[in-house]
Coordinates of C-alpha atoms and ligand atoms in Angstrom, one line a residue:
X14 CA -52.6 45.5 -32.4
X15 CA -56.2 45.1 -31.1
X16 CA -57.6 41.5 -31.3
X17 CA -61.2 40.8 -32.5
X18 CA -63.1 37.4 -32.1
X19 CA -66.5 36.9 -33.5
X20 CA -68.8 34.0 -33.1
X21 CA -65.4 31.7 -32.2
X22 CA -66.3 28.1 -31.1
X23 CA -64.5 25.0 -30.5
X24 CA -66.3 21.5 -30.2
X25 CA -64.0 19.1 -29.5
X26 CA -66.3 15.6 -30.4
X27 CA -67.1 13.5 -28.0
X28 CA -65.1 9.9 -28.2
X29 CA -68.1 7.4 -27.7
X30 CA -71.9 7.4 -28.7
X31 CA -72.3 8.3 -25.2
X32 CA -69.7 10.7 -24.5
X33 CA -71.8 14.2 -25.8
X34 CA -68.1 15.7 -26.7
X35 CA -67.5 19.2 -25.2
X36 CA -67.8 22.8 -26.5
X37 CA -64.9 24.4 -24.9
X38 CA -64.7 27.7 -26.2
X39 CA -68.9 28.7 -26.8
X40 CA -69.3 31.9 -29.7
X41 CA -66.5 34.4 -28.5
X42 CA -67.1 37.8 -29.1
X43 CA -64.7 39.8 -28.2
X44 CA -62.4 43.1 -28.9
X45 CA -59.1 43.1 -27.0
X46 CA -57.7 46.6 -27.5
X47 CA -54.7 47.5 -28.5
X48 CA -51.3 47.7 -26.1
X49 CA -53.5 45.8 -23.2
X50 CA -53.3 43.2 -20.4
X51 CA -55.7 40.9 -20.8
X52 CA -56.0 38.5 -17.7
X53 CA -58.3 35.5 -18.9
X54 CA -59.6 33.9 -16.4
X55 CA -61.5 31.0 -14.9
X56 CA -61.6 27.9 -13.3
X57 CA -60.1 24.5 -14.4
X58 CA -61.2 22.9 -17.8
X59 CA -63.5 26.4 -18.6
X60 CA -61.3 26.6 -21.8
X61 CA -58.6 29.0 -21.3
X62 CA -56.5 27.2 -23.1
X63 CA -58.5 25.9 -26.0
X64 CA -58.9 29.6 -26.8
X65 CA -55.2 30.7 -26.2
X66 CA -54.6 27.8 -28.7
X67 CA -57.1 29.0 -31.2
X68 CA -55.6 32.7 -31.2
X69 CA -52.1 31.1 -31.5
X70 CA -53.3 28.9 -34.5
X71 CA -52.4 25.6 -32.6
X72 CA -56.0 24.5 -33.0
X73 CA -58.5 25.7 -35.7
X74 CA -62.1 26.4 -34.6
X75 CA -65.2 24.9 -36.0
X76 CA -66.8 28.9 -37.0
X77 CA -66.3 31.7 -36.2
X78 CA -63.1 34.1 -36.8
X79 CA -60.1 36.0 -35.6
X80 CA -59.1 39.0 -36.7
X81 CA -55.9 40.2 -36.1
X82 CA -56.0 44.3 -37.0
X83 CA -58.0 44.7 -39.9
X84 CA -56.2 40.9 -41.2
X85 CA -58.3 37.9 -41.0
X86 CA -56.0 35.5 -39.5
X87 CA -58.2 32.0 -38.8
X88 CA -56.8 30.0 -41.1
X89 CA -53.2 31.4 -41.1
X90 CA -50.2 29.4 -39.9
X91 CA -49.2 29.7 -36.1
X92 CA -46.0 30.4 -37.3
X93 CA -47.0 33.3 -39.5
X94 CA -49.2 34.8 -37.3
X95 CA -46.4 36.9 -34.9
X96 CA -47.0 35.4 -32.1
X97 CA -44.7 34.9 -28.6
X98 CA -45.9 32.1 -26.6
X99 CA -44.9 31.4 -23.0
X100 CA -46.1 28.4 -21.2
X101 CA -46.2 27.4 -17.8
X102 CA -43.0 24.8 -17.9
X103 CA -39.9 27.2 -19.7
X104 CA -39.9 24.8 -22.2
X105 CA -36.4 25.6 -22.8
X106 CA -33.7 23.8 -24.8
X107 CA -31.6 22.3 -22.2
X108 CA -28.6 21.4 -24.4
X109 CA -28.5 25.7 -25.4
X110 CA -27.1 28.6 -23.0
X111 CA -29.7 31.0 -22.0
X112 CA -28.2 33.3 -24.9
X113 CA -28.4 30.6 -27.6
X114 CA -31.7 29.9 -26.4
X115 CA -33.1 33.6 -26.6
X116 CA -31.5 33.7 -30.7
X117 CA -33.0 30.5 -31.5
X118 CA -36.1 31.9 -32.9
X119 CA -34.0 34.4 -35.2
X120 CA -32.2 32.0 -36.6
X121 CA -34.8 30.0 -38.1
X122 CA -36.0 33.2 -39.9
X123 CA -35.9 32.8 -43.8
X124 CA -36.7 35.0 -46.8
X125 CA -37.1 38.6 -45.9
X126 CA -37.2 38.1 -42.4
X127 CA -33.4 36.8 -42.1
X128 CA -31.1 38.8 -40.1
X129 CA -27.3 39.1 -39.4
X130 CA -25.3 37.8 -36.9
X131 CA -25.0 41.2 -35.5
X132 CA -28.9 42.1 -35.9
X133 CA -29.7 38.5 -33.6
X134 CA -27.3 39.8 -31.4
X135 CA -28.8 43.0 -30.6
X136 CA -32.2 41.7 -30.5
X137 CA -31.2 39.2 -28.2
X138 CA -29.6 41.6 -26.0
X139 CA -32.8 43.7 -25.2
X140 CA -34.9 41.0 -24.9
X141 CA -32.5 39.7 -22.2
X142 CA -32.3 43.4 -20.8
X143 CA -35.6 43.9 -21.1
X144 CA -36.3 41.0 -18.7
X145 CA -33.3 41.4 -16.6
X146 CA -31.1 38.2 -16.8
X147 CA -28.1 40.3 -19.1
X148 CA -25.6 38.8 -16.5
X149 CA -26.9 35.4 -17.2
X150 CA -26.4 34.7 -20.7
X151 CA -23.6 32.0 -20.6
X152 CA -25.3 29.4 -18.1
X153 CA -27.6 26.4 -19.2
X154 CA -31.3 26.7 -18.1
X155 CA -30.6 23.9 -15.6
X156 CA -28.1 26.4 -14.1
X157 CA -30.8 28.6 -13.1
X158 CA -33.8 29.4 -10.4
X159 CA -37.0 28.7 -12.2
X160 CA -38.2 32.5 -12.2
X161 CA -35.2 33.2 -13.8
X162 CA -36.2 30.4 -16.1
X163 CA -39.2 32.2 -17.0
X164 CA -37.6 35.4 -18.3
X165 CA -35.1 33.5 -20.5
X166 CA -38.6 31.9 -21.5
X167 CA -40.5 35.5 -22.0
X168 CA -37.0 37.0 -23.8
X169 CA -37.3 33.9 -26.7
X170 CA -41.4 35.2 -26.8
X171 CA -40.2 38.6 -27.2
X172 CA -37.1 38.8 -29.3
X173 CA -39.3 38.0 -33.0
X174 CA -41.4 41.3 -31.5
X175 CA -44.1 39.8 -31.6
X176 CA -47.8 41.1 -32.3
X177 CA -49.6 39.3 -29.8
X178 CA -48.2 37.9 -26.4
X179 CA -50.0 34.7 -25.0
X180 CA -49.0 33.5 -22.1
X181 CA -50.8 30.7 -20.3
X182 CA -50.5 30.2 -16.6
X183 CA -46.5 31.1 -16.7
X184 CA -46.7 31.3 -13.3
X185 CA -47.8 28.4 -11.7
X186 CA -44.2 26.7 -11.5
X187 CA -43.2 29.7 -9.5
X188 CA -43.5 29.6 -5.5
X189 CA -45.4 32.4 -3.9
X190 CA -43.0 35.1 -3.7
X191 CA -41.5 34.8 -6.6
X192 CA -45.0 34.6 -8.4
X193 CA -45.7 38.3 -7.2
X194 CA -42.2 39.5 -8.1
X195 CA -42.5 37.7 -11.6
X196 CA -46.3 39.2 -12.1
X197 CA -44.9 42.4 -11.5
X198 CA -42.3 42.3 -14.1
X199 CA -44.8 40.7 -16.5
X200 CA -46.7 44.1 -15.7
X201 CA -43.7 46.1 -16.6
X202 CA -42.2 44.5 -20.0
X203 CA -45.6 44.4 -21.3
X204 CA -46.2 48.3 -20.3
X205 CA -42.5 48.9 -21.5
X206 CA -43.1 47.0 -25.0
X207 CA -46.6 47.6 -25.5
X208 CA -47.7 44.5 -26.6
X209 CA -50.9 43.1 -26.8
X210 CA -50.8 40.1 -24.2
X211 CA -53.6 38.0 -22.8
X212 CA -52.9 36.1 -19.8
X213 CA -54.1 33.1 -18.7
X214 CA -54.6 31.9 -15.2
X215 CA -57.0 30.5 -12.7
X216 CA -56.2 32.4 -9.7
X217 CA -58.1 35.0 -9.9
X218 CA -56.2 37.4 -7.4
X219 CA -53.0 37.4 -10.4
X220 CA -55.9 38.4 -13.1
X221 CA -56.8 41.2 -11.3
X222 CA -53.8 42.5 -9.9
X223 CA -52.1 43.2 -13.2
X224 CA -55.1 42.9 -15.9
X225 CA -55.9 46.1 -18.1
X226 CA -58.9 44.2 -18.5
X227 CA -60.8 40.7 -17.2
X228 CA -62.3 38.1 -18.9
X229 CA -64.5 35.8 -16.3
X230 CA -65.3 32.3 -18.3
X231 CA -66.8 29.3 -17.2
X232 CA -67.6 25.9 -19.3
X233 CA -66.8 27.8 -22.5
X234 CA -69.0 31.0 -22.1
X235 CA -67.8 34.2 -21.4
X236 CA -69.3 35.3 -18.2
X237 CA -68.3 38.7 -17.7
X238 CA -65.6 41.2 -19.3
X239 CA -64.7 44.5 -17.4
X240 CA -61.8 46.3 -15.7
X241 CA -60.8 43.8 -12.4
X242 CA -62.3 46.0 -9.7
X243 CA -65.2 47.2 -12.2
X244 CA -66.3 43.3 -12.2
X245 CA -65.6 42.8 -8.5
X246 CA -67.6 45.5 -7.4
X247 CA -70.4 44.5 -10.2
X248 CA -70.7 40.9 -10.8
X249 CA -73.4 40.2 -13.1
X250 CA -73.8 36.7 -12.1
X251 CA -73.7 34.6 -9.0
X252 CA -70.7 32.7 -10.3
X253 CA -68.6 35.8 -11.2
X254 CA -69.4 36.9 -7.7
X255 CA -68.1 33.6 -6.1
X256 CA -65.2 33.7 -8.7
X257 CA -63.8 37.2 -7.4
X258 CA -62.1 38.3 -4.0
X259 CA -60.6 36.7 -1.4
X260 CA -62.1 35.4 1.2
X261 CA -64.6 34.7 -0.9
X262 CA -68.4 36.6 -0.8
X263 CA -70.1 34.6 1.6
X264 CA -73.6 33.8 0.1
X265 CA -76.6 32.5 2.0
X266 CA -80.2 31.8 0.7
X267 CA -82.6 34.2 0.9
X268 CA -85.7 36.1 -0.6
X269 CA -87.6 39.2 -0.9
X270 CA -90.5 40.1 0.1
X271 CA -92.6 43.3 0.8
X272 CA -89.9 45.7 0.3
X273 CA -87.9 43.6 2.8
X274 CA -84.9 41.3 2.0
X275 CA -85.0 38.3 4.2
X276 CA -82.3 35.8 5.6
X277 CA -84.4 33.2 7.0
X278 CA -86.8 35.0 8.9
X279 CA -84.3 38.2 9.7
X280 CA -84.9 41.2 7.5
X281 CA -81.7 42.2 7.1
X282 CA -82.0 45.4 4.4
X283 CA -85.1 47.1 3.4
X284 CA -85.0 46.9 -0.1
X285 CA -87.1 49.3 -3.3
X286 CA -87.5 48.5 -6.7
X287 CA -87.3 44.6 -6.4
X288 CA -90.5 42.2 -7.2
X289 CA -90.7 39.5 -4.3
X290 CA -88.9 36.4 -5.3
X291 CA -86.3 33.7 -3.7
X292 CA -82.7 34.9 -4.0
X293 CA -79.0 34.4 -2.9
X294 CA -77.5 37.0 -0.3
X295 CA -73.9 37.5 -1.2
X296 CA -72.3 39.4 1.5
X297 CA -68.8 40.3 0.8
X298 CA -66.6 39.9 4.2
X299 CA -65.8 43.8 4.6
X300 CA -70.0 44.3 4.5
X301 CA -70.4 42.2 8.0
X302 CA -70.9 45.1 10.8
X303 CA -71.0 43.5 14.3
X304 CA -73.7 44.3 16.0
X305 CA -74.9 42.9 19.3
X306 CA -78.4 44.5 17.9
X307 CA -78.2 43.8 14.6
X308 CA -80.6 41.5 12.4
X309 CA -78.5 38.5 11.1
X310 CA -77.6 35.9 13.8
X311 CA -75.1 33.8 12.9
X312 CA -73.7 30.8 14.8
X313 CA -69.6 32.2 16.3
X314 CA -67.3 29.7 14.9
X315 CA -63.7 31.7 16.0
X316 CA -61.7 34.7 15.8
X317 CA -58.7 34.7 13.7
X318 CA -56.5 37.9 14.2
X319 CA -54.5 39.0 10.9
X320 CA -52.6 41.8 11.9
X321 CA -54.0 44.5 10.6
X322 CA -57.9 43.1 10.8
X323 CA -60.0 40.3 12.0
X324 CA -61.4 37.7 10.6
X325 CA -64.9 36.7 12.4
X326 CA -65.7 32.8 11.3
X327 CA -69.3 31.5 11.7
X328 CA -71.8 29.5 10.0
X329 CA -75.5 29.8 8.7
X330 CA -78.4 27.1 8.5
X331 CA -79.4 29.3 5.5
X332 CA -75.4 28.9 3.4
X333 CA -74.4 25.7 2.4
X334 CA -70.5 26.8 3.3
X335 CA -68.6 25.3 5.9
X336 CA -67.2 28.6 6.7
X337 CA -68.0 32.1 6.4
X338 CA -65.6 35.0 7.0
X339 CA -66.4 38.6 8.4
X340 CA -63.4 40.7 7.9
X341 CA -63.6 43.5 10.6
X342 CA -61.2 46.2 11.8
X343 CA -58.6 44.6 14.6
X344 CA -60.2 47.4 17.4
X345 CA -63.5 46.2 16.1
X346 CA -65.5 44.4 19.1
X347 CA -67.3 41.0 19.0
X348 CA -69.0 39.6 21.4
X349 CA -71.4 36.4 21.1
X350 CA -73.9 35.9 23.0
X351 CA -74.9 31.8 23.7
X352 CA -72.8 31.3 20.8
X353 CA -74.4 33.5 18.7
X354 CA -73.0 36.3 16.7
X355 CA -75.2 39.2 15.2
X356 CA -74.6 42.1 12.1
X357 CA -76.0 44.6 10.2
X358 CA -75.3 44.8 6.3
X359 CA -73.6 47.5 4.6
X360 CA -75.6 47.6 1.4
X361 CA -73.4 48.5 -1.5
X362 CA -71.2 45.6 -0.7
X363 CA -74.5 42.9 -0.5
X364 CA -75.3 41.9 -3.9
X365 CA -78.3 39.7 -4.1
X366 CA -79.2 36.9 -7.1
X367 CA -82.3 35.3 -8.6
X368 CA -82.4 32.0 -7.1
X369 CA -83.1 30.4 -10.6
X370 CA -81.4 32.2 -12.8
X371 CA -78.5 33.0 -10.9
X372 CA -78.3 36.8 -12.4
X373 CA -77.6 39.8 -10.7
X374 CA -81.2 41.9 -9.0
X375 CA -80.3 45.2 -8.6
X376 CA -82.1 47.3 -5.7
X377 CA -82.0 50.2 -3.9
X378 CA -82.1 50.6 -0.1
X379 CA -84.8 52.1 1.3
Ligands
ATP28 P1 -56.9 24.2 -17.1 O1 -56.9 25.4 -16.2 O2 -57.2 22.9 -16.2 O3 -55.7 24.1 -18.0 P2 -58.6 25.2 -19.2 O4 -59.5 26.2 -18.7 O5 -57.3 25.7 -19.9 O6 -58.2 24.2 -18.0 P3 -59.0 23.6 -21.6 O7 -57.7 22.9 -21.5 O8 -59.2 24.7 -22.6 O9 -59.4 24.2 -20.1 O10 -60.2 22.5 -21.7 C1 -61.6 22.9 -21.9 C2 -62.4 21.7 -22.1 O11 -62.1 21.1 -23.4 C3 -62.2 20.6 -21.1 O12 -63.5 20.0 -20.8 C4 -61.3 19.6 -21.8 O13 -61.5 18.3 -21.3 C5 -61.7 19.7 -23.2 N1 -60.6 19.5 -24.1 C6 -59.5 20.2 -24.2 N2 -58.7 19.7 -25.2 C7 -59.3 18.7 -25.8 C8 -59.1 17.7 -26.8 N3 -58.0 17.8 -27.6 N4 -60.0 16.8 -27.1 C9 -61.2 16.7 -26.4 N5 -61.5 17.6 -25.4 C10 -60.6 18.5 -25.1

């Protein structure tokens, strides 16, 4: 079932005469296709969560609408909109087995939805093979590891069959390994069910690893909405830039002038198609070629060896960071000079910003 948001806004008032309220989800518009991950992303208090809780019907919005299909669902019930909900603590009942917890749903159903014993049953029994705990049914929740926790937690979303899946941050509880085992099988049930899910999280490398599509947001507003590595390698704004990849784009102040883009006084690209104006450089770490002769010097913080490849660390009087990071081939050579450490840029990987604005300038090497 595709989703479709138009114009959706949520103030939440503010509680004083001084306190200006919040607008945490600012005029959505939006069309999640049908049968897709959608990772929906950003970082703390942007409003993920305020606009999970608007699709599930847990909070109404001040305008706008949601459409679920064809059906205009903003002012429907939560619980008659088909929705499977999985937070980031199980929420389960601790009192129920992991079975009884999985058929709880079903047996609330009234009316025409009311099943037999038998039809529960076999509902549950996917659900709980679809997520891969069948040999766990009899135990309490306290009984097991808290990714298996999770599943019981995703079975109970998915035995009502839900139209939509939300599921906000259900990873966080999880420690790292068992975060990318459980984001992979998220990946799978939704691909083996076809649901519609949207995912909420803040860390950005989760989004992007198992997202049909991303949605970047930041105080309410939708910043950018693209395939992951369509959005990584074209950030339309300084902050989606920032947002994506790890270690992060290293970004320095700059400007253009001439047909020249300049890093202090170091022309590091010659650039066409750009009018002169201040910018920032945002250099991602595998655009950093060491070059004793190259234009950018750099002040040689340390080498940290990863295996595989090298990270370079240094510092810039023209980038407010701490630390930047040059990730370079392990055979890769570096040598500074008086503490210095020079590169050329690869181009396609340098994205440069209005200073300003902080919106993408798009040039072309010369
Ligand atoms: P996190 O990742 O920390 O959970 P989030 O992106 O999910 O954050 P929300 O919980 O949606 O963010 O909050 C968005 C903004 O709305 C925040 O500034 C928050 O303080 C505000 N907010 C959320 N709920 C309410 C509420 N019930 N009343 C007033 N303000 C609220």
């Amino acid at each position: 079932m595709k989703v479709v948001l138009e114009n959706l806004t949520k103030k939440f008032p503010g509680r004083t005469r001084k306190d200006p309220g919040v607008t945490a989800v600012n005029n959505f518009n939006i069309e999640i296709p049908d049968g897709k991950l959608i990772g929906l992303l950003g970082p703390s208090g942007c409003g993920k969560s305020t606009a999970l809780n608007l699709l599930s019907g847990l909070l109404a919005p001040t305008s706008g609408k949601i459409y679920f299909g064809d059906e205009d669902v903003t002012d429907l019930q939560p619980e008659k909109r088909g929705i499977g909900l999985v937070f980031q603590n199980y929420a389960l009942y601790p009192h129920l087995t992991v079975i009884e917890n999985i058929l709880f749903p079903l047996e609330n159903l009234k009316g025409e939805e009311k099943l037999s014993r038998d039809q529960m049953m076999k509902r549950a029994m996917e659900a709980a093979k679809l997520v891969q705990i069948e040999m766990l049914l009899n135990r309490k929740p306290k009984e097991l590891s808290g990714g298996q926790q999770q599943r019981v937690a995703i079975a109970r979303a998915l035995v009502k069959m839900p139209r939509l899946l939300l599921l906000d941050e259900p990873l966080s509880n999880l420690d790292a390994r068992l975060r990318l085992q459980t984001r992979e099988e998220i990946s799978r049930i939704q691909k083996e069910t076809g649901i519609t899910t949207i995912f909420v999280t803040h860390d950005q490398e989760e989004a992007m690893s198992i997202s049909d599509q991303i949605i970047v947001m930041k105080d309410g507003v939708i910043q950018q909405i693209g395939a992951p590595q369509e959005v990584y390698d074209d950030p339309k704004n300084l902050f989606v830039a920032e947002f994506l990849g790890t270690p992060q784009i290293n970004t320095f102040e700059g400007e253009v002038k001439d047909g020249k883009l300049y890093i202090g006084n170091e022309a590091v690209l010659n650039v066409r198609n750009v009018n002169d104006q201040k910018v920032y450089v945002a250099v991602r770490p595998e655009a950093f070629i060491p070059d004793p002769e190259g234009p950018l010097s750099c002040a040689f913080k340390a080498l940290e060896v990863m295996g595989r490849d090298t990270s370079v660390v240094f510092t810039s009087k023209f980038s407010e960071r701490k630390a930047l990071r040059a990730i370079i081939g392990a055979d890769v050579k570096v040598e500074p000079k008086d503490g210095v450490v020079r590169f050329r840029l690869r181009s396609p990987k340098t994205e440069i910003f209005n200073r300003e604005t902080s919106e993408r300038v798009y040039y072309e090497e010369a």
